[in-house]
Tab-separated table of C-alpha atoms in Angstrom:
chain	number	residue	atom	x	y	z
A	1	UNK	CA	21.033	-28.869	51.580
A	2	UNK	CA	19.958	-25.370	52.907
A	3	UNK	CA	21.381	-24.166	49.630
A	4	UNK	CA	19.382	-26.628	47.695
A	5	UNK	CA	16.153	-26.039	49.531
A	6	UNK	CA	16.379	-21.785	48.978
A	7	UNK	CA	17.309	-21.894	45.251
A	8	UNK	CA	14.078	-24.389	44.659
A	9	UNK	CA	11.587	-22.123	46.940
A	10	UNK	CA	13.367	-19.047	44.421
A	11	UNK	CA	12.421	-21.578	41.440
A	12	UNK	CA	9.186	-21.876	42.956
A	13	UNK	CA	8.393	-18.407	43.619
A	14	UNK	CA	9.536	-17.411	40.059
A	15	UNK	CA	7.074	-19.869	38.456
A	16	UNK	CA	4.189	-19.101	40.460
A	17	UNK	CA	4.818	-15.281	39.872
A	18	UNK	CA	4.895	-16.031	36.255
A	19	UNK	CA	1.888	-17.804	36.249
A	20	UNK	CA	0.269	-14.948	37.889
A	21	UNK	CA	1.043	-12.187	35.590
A	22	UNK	CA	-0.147	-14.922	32.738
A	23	UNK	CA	-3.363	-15.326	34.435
A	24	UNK	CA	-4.082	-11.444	34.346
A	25	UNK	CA	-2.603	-11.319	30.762
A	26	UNK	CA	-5.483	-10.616	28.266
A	27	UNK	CA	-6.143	-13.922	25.858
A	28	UNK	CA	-4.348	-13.644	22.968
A	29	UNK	CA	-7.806	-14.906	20.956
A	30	UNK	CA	-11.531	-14.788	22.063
A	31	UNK	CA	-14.392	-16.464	20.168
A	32	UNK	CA	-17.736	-14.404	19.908
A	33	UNK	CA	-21.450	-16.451	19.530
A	34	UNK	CA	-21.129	-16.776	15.902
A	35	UNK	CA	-18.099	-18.931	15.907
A	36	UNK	CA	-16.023	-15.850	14.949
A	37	UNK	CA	-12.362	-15.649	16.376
A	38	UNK	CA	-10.363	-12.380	16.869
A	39	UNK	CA	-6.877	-13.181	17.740
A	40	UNK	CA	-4.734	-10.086	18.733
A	41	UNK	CA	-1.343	-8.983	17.342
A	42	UNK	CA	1.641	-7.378	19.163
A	43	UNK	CA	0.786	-4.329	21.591
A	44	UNK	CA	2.427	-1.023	21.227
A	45	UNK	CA	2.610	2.242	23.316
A	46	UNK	CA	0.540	4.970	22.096
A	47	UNK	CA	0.202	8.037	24.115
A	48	UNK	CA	-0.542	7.153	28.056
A	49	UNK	CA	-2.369	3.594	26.576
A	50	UNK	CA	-1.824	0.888	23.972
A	51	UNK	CA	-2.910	0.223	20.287
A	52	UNK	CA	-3.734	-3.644	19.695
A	53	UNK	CA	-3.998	-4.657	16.073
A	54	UNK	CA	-5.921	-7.556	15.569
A	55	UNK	CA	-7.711	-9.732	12.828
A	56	UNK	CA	-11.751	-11.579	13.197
A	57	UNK	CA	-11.685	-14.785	11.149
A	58	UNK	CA	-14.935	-16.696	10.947
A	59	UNK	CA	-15.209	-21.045	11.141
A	60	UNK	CA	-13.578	-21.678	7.823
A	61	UNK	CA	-10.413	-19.706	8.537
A	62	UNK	CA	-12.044	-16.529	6.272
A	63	UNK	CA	-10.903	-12.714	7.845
A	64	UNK	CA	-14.141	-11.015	8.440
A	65	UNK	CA	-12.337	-7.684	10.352
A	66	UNK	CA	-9.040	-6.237	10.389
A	67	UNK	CA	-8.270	-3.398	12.816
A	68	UNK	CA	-7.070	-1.818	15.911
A	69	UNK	CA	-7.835	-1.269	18.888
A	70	UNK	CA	-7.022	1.454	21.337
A	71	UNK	CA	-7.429	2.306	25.084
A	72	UNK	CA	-8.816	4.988	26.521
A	73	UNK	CA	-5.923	6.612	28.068
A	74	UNK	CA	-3.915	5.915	24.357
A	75	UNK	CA	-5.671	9.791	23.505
A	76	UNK	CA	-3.760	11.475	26.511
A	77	UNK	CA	-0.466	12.527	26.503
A	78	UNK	CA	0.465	11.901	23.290
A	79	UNK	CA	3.573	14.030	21.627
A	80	UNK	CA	3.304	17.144	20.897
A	81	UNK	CA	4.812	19.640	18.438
A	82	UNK	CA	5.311	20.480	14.986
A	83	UNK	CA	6.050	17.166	13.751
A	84	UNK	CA	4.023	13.811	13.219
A	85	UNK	CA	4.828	10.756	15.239
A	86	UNK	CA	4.901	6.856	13.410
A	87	UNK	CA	3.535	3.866	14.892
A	88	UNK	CA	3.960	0.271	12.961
A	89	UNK	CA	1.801	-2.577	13.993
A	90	UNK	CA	1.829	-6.140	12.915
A	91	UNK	CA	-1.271	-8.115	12.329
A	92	UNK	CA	-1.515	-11.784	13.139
A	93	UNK	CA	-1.129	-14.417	10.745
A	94	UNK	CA	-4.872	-14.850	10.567
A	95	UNK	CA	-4.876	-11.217	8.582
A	96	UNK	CA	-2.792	-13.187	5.803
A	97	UNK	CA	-5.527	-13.119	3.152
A	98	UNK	CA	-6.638	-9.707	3.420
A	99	UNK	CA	-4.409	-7.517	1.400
A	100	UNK	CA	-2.982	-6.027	4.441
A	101	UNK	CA	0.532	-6.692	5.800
A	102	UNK	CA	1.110	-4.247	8.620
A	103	UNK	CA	-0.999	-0.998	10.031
A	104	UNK	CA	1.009	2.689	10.007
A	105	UNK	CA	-0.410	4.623	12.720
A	106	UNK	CA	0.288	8.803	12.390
A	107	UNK	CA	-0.563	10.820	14.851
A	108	UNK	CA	-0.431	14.660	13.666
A	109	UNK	CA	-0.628	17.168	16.755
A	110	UNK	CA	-0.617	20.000	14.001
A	111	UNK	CA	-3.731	18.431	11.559
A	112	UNK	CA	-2.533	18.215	8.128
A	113	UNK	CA	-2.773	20.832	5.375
A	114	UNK	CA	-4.555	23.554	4.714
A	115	UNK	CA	-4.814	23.962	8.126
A	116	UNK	CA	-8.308	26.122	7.748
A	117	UNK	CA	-9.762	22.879	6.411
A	118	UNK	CA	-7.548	19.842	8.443
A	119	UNK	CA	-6.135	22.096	10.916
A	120	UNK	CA	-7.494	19.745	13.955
A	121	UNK	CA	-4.838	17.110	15.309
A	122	UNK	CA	-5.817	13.729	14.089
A	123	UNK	CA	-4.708	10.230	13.883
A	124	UNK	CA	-4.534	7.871	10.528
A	125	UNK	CA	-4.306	4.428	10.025
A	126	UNK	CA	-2.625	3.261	7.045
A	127	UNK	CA	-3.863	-0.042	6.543
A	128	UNK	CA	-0.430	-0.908	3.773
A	129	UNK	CA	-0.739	-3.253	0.784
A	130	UNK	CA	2.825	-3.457	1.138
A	131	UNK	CA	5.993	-3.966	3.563
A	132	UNK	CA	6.970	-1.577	5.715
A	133	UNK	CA	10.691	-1.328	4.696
A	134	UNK	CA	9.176	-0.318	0.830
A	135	UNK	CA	6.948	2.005	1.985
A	136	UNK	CA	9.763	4.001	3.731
A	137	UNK	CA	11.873	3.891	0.613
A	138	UNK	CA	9.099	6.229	-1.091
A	139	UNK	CA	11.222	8.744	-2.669
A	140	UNK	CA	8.769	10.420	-5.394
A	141	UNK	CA	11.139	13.604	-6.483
A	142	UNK	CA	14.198	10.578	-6.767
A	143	UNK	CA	12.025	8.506	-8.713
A	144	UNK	CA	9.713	10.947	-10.715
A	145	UNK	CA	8.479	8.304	-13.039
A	146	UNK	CA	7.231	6.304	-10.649
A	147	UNK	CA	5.235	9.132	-8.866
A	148	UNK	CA	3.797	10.268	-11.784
A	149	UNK	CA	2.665	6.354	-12.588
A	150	UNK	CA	-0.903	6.473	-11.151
A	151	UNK	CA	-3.800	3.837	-10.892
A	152	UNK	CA	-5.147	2.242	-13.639
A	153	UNK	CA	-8.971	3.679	-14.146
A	154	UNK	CA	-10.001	0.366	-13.027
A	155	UNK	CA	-8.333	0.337	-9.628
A	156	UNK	CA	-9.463	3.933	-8.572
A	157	UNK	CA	-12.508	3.464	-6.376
A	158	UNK	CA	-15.965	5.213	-7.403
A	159	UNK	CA	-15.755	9.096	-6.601
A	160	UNK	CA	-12.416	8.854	-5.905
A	161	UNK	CA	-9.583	11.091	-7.128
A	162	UNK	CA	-5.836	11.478	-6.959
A	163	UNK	CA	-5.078	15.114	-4.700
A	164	UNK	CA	-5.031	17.616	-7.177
A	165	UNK	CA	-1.851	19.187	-8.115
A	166	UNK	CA	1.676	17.779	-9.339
A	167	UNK	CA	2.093	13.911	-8.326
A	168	UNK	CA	5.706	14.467	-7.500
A	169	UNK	CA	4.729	17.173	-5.299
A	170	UNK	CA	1.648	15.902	-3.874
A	171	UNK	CA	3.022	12.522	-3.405
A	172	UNK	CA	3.955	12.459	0.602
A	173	UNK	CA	7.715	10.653	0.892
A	174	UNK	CA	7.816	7.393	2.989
A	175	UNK	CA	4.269	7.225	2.372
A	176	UNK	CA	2.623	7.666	-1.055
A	177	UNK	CA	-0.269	9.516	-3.050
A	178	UNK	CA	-3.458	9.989	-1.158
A	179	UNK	CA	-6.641	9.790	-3.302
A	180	UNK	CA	-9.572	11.557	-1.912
A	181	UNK	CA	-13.634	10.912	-1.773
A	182	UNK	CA	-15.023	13.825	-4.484
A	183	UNK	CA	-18.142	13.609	-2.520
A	184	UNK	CA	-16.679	14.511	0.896
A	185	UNK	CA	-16.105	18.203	1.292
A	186	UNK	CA	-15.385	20.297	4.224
A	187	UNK	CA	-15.087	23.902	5.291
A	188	UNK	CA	-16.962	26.899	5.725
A	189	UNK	CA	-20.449	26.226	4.939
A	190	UNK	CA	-19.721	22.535	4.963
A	191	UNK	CA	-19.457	20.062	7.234
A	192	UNK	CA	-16.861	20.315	9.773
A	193	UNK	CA	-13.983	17.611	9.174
A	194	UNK	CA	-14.135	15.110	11.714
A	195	UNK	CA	-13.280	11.554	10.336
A	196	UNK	CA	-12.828	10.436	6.540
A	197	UNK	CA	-11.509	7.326	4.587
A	198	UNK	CA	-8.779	7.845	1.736
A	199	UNK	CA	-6.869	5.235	-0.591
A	200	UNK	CA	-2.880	5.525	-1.379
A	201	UNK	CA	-0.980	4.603	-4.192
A	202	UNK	CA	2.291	4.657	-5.727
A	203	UNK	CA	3.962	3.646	-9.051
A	204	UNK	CA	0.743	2.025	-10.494
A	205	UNK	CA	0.174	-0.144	-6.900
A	206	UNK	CA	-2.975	0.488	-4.592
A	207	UNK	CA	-0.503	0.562	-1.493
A	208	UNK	CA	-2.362	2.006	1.696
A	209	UNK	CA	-6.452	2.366	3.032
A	210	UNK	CA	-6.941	4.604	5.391
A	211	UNK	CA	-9.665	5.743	7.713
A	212	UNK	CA	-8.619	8.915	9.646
A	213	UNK	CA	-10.222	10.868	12.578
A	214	UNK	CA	-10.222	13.690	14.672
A	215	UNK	CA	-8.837	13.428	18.640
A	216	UNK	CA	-11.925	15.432	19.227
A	217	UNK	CA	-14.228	13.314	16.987
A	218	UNK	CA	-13.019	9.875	19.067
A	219	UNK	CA	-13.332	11.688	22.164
A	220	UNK	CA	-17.159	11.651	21.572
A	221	UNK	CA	-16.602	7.942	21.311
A	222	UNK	CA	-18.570	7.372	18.195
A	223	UNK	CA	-20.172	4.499	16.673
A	224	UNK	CA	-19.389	4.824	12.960
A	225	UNK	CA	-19.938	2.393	10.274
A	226	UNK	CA	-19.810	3.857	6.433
A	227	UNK	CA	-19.035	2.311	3.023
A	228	UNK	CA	-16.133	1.839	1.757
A	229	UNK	CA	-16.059	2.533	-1.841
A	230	UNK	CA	-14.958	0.251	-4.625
A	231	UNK	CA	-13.136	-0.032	-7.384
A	232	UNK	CA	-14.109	-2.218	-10.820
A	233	UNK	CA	-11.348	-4.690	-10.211
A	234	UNK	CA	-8.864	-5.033	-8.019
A	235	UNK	CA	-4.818	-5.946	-8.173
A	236	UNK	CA	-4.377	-9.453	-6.262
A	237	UNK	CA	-7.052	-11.802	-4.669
A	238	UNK	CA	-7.757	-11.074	-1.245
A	239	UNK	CA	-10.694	-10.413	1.008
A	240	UNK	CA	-11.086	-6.397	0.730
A	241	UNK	CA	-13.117	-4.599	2.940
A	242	UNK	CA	-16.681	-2.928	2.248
A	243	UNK	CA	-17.423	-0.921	5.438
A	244	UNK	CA	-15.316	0.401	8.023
A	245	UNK	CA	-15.663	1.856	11.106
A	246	UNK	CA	-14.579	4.092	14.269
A	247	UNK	CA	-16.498	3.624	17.485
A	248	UNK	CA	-16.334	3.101	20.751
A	249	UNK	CA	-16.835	-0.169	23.045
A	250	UNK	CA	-18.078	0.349	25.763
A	251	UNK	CA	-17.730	-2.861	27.040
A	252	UNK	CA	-13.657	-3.120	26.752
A	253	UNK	CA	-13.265	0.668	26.897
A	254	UNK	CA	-11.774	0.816	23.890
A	255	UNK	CA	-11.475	2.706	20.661
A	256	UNK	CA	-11.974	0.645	17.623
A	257	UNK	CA	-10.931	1.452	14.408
A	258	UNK	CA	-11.290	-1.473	11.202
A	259	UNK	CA	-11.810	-2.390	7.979
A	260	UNK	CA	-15.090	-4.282	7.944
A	261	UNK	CA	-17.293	-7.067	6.113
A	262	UNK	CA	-14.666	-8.310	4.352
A	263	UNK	CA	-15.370	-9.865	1.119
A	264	UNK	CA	-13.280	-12.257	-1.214
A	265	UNK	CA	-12.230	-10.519	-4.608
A	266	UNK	CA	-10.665	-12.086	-7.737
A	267	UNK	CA	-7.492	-10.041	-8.963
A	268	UNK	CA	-6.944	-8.925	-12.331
């Protein structure tokens, strides 16, 4: 009986404790005074904090935001060193009609090349069109014709243009062709870079968006909002986004970077 008693106080004890740490879990969804629902994905460990993707759908089940969001502390101590680090986040199901199917994160201690013009460490979000598993198996000098297939005129956004050079060489393995704002120039005599937003392709496919920034540009904790540029027509239907921003809430203490105002397009 004294055996009996002990093992249900331990059964006791064990289902109280977990119903404590559930208590001071965050909700997994929140509802804001429009009706508007953000449910959160799965966590991951980013520097001395976490990145949480996470999707906004409004009353009829529509995405109206896709993004992430990071805490304060995910800025410090993160790796160091020549090379970039990967992060892969999953969006909840309620991200399923956006084109999106998983977030690569890329931190780059270094900056990216030329270093006199992206020389300051920086984080990207690759917002992918596709699975993760295809995205790794980008192999442009194995597969030359595919590299070298680019975006139908229709799909390329307004001002935008594939990086200049050789697709096979300018296409980045495991990752795919970045196509750059003509508008948006930086260096000496122009404005410093600090944040941007870039579309990626590969073999004929719009695969990736991207908004990237600066460590020291989110360290300001900013409260961006800019247009996302578009494109005639688009590849599938889906709810694309129009805006997207980086800024900081102040309220959660957290960084917040997302594709915005989504809006429902008609593939062709």
């Amino acid at each position: 009986m004294t055996t009996l008693r002990r093992s249900l106080r331990r059964t006791v004890a064990l289902v109280l404790a977990a119903a404590a740490v559930a208590a001071c879990a965050p909700s997994r969804a929140s509802t804001n005074a429009k009706g508007e629902m953000t449910v959160l994905g799965d966590t991951e460990a980013l520097g001395l904090g976490i990145a949480t993707p996470y999707a906004t759908i409004d009353k009829q089940g529509n995405p109206v935001e896709i993004g992430v969001r990071l805490t304060e502390k995910a800025l410090d101590g993160l790796p160091q060193g020549d090379a970039p680090s990967m992060y892969v986040l999953n969006f909840p199901e309620e991200a399923a009609k956006t084109p999106v199917k998983n977030l690569m994160l890329n931190w780059y201690p270094k900056g990216r090349k030329p270093a006199e013009l992206f020389g300051e460490p920086q984080l990207a979000f690759h917002f992918y069109t596709i699975d993760h598993g295809e995205a790794m198996g980008i192999n442009p000098k194995a597969e030359t014709a595919k590299a070298n297939n680019l975006l139908d005129p229709k799909y390329v956004a307004k001002d935008f243009i594939a990086e200049p050079g050789d697709p096979v060489e300018k296409t980045v393995p495991a990752m795919g062709l970045h196509w750059l704002d003509s508008t948006r120039e930086f260096g000496p005599g122009k404005p410093e870079f600090s944040e941007v937003f870039v579309y990626g392709s590969w073999d004929s496919k719009m695969i990736f968006l991207e908004p990237l920034a600066t460590r020291k540009y989110l360290l300001t904790k900013p409260n961006l909002t800019a247009e996302v540029k578009q494109p005639a027509a688009f590849q599938k239907d889906a709810y694309y986004p129009t805006k997207y921003t980086i800024r900081w809430d102040g309220e959660l203490q957290q960084y917040v970077i997302a594709l915005t105002n989504l809006t429902k397009r008609q593939g062709s």
